[in-house]
Coordinates of C-alpha atoms and ligand atoms in Angstrom, one line a residue:
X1 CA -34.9 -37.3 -58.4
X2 CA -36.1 -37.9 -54.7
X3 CA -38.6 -40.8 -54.3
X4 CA -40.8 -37.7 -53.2
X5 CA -40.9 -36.5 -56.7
X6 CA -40.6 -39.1 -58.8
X7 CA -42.9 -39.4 -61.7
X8 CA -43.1 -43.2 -62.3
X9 CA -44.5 -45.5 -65.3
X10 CA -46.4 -48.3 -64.8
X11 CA -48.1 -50.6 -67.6
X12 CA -50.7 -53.2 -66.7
X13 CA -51.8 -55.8 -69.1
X14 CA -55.4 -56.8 -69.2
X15 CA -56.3 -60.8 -69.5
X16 CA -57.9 -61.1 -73.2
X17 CA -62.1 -61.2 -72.6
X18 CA -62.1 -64.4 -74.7
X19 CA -58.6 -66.7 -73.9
X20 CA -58.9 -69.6 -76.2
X21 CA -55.8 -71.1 -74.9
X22 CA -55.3 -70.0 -71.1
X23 CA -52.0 -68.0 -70.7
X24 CA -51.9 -67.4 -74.2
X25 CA -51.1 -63.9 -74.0
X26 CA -47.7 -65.1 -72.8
X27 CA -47.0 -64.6 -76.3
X28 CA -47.9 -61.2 -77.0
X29 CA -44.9 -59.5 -74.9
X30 CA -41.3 -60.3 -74.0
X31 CA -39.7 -58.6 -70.6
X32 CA -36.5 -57.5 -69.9
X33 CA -36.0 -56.2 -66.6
X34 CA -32.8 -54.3 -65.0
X35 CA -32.8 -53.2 -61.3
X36 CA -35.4 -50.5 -61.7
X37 CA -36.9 -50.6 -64.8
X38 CA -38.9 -53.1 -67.6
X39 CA -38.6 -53.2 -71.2
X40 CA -41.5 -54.8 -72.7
X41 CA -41.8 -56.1 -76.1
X42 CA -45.2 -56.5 -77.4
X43 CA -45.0 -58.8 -80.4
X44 CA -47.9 -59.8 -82.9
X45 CA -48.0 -63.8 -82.5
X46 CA -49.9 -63.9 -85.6
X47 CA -47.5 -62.1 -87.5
X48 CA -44.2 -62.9 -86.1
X49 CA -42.4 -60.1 -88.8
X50 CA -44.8 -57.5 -88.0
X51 CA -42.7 -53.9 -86.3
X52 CA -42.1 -55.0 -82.3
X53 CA -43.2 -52.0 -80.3
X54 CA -40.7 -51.2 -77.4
X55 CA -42.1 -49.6 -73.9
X56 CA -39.6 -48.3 -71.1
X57 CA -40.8 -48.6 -68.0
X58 CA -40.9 -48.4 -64.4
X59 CA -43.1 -51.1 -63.3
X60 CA -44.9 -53.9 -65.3
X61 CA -47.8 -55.6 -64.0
X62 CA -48.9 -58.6 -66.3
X63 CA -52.3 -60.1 -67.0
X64 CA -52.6 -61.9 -63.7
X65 CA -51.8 -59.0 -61.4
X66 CA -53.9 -59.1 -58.8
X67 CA -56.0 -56.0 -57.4
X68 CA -54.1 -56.1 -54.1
X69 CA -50.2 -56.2 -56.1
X70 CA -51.3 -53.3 -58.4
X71 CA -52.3 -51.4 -54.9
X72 CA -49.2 -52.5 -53.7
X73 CA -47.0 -51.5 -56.6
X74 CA -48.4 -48.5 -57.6
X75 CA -50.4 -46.6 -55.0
X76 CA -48.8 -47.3 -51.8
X77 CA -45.6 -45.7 -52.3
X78 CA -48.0 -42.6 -53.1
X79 CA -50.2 -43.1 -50.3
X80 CA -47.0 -43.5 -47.6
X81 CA -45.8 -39.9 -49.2
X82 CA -49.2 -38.5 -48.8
X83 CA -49.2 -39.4 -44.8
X84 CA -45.6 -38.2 -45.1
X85 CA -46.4 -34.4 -46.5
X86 CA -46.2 -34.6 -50.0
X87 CA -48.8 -34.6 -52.9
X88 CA -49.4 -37.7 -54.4
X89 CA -51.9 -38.5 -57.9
X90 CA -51.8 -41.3 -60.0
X91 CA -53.6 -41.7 -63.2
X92 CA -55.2 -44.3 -65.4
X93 CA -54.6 -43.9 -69.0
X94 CA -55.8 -46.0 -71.7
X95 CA -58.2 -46.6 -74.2
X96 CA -61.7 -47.4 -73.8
X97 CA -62.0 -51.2 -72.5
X98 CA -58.2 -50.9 -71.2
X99 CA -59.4 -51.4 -68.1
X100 CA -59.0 -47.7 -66.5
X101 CA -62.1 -48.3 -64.1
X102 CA -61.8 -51.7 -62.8
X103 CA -57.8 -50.9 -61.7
X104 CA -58.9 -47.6 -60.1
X105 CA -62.0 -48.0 -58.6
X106 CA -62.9 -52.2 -59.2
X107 CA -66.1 -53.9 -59.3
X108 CA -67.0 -56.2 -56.6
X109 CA -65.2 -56.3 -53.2
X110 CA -62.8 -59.1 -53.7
X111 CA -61.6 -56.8 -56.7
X112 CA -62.1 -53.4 -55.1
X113 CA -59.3 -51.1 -57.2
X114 CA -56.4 -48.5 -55.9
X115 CA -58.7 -45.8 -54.8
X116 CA -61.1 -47.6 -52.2
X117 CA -57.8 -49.9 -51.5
X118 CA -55.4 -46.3 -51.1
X119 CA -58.8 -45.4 -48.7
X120 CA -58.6 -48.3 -46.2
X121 CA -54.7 -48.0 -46.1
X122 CA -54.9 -44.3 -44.9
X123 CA -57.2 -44.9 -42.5
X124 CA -55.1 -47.6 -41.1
X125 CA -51.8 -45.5 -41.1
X126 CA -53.9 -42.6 -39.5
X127 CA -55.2 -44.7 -37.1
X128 CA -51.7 -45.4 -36.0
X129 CA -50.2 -42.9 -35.7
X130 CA -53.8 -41.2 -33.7
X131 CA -52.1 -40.7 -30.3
X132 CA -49.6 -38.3 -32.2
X133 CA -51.6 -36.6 -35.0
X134 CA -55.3 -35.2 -35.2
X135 CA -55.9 -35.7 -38.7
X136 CA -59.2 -35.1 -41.2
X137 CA -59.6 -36.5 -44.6
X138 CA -62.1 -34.9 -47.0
X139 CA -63.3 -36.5 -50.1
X140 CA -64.6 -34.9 -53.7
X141 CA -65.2 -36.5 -56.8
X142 CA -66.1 -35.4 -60.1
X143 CA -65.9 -36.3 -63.7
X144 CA -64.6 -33.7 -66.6
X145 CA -66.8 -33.9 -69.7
X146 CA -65.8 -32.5 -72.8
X147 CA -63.5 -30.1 -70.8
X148 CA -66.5 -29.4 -67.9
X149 CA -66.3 -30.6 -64.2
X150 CA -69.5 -32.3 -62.8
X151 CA -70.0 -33.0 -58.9
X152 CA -70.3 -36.6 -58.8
X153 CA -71.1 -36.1 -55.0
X154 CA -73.9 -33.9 -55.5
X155 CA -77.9 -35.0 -55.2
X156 CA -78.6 -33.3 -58.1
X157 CA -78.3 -34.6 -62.1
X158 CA -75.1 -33.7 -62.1
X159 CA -74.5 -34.5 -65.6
X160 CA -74.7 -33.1 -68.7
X161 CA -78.7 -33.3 -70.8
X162 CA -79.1 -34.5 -73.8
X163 CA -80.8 -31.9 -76.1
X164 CA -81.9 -33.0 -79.1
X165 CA -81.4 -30.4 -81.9
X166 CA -80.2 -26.9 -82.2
X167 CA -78.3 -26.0 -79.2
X168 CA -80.2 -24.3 -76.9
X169 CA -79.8 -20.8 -74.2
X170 CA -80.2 -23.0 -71.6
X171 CA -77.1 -23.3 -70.4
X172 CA -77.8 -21.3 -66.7
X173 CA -80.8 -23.1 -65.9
X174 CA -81.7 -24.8 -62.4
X175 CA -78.6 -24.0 -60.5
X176 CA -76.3 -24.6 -62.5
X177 CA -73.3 -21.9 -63.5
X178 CA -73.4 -19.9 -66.1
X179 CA -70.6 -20.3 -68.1
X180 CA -68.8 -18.2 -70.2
X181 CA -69.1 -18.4 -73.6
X182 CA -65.2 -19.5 -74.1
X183 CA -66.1 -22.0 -71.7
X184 CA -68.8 -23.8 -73.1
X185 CA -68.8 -26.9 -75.3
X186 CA -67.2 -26.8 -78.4
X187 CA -69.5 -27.2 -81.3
X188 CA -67.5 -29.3 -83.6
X189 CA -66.1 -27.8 -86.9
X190 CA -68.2 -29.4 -89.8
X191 CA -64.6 -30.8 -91.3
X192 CA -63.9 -32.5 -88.4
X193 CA -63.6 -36.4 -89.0
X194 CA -64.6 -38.2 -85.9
X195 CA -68.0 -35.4 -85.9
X196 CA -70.9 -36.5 -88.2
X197 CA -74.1 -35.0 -88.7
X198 CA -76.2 -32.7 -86.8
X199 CA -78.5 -35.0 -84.3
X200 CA -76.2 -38.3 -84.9
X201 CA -75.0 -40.0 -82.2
X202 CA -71.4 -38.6 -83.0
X203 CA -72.3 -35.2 -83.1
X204 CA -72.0 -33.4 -79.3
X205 CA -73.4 -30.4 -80.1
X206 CA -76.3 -30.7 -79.1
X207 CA -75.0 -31.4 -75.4
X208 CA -75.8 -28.8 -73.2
X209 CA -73.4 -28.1 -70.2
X210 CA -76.2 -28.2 -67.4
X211 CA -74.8 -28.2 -63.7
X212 CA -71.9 -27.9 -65.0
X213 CA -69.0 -26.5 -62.3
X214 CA -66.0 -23.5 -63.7
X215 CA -62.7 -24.1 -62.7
X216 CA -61.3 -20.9 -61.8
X217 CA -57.4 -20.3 -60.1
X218 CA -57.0 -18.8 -56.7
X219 CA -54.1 -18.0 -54.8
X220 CA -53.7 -21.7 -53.9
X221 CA -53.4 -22.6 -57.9
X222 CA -56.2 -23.9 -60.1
X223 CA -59.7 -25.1 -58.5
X224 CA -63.4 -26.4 -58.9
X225 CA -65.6 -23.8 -57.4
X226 CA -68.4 -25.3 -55.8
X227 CA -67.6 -28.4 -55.9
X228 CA -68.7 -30.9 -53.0
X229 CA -65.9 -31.5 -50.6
X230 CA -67.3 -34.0 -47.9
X231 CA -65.5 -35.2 -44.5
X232 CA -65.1 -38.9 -44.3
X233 CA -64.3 -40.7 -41.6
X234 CA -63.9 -44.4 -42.9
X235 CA -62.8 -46.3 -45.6
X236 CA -66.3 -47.5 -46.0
X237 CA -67.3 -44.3 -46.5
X238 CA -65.1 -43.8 -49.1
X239 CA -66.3 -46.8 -50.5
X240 CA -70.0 -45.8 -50.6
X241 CA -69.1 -42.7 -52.5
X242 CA -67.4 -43.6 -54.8
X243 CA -70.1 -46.3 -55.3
X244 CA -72.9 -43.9 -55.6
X245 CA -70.8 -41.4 -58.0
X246 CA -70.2 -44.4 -60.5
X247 CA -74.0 -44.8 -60.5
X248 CA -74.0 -41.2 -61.4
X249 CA -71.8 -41.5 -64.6
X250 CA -73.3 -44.6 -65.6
X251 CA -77.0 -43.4 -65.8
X252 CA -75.1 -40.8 -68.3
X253 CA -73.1 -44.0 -70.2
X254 CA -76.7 -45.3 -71.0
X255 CA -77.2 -41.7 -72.5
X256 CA -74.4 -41.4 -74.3
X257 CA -72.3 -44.0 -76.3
X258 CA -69.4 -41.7 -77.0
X259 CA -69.4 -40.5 -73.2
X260 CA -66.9 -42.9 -71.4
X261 CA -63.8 -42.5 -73.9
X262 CA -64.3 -38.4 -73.4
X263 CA -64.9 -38.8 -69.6
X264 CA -62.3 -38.2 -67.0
X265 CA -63.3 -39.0 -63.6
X266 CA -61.2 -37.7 -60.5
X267 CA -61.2 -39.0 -57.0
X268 CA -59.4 -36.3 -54.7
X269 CA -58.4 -36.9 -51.0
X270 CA -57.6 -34.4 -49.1
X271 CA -55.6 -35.5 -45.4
X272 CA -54.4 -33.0 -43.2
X273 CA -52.2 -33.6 -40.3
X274 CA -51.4 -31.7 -37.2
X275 CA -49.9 -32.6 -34.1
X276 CA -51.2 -32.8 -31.2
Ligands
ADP301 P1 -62.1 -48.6 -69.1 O1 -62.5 -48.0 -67.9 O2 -60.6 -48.5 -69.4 O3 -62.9 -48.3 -70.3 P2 -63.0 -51.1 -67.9 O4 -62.3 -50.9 -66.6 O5 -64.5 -50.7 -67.9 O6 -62.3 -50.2 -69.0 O7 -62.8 -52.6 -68.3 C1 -63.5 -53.1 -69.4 C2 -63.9 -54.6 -69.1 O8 -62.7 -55.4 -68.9 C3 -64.7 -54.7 -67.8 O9 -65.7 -55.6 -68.1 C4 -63.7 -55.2 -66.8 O10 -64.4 -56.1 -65.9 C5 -62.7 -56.0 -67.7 N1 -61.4 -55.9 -67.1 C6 -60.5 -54.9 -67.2 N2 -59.3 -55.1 -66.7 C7 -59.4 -56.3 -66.1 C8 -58.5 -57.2 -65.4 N3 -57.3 -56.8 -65.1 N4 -59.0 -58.4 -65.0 C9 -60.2 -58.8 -65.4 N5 -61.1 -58.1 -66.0 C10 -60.7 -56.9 -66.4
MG302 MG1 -64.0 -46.6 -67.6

């Protein structure tokens, strides 16, 4: 496969939150690494017989990665393809606490993560190459919730409301789309494990979609219609976005316990290039 279209595999290793013994986790994986690819090992020090899970992989970044090496590893190659022509996306997956937010968007600004990181780097390649190239970058972001997209860039509450009780007709109200029924939160079967009782925290039923955008497919493949899609001119800019958008989702976390490991947010740059 070309670099261009290369899917690649990259696992990062959080610190432990409590670490008795600094660099103690030193002992929860082995590496073995060939010209372009890792295996890790991660081993159970307490239980040195327990099963030894095996990971291929294309890139390892271990618990003392820094913010600015996982940029480096991971998202510039993307970024350099993106300025080159191609499409570029890179996702966090893990569980909840994995650390998913603080590698893609960070907290403070000495450990700003790969998206305000991949912002400043474009604006610094496009600003070279200005005398050749007129280019625009436009920014959206929005978070899917149970299967819904919500503008995370809009004024509005953009999320979901809490109803409590039987669910209601409300789903059209104050601007927001009204959504097909096929479309529309699932109401949990009753059998369904992880679901409990009507009006528990578990149970989502009672979570009306409100605001909530349709993806729809047009001739240029699948799409959010309606969603925000804002000019930005600077990193900073960027920055302050993506700031105000987490603000969004957390007022929601506070909300909702069960939100953040059925959340997806998606930051989406758009740069478009022509010459001049
Ligand atoms: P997720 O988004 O996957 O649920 P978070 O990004 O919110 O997880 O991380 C959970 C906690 O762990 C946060 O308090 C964050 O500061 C911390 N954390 C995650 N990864 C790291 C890391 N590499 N270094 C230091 N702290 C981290
Ligand atoms: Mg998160």
């Amino acid at each position: 496969m070309s670099q261009s279209s290369k899917v690649s595999v990259s696992l990062r290793l959080r610190p432990p939150e409590d670490e008795a013994v600094p660099g103690d986790w030193k002992k929860v994986y082995q590496t073995h690494a060939s010209d372009d690819e890792v295996i890790v090992t991660v081993l159970n020090p307490k239980d040195p017989s327990a099963p030894r899970r095996e990971y291929l992989l294309d890139t390892f970044l271990p618990p003392d990665t820094t913010q600015q090496d996982v940029f480096k590893q991971v998202a510039k190659p993307l970024c350099d393809n993106v300025i080159a022509g191609f499409n570029g996306c890179c996702i966090a997956y893990g569980q909840t606490g994995a650390g998913k937010t603080y590698t893609v968007v960070g907290e403070t600004e000495g450990t700003k993560g790969i998206a305000p990181r991949a912002a400043e780097y474009l604006f610094e390649q496009i600003k070279r190459n200005e005398h050749t190239k007129t280019t625009t970058v436009e920014m959206s972001f929005f978070e899917l919730y149970l299967e819904h997209p919500y503008d995370l860039l809009t004024s509005s509450d953009a999320s979901p409301v809490v109803k409590k009780g039987r669910q209601s007709r409300h789903d059209q109200d104050e601007g927001g789309i009204a959504l097909p029924a096929s479309m529309r939160a699932p109401t949990p079967p009753v059998s369904d494990k992880p679901y409990s009782a009507p009006g528990s925290a578990r149970d989502l039923s009672h979570y009306v979609p409100k605001h909530a955008l349709a993806v729809r497919e047009g001739p240029e493949g699948v799409y959010v219609e309606g969603l925000k899609v804002v000019e930005v001119t600077s990193a900073d800019e960027v920055s302050r976005m993506l700031e105000t958008g987490m603000t969004r989702r957390a007022t929601f976390d506070t909300r909702m316990n069960e939100r953040s490991s059925r959340s997806h947010s998606i930051v989406f740059l758009r740069v478009t290039q022509t010459s001049k």
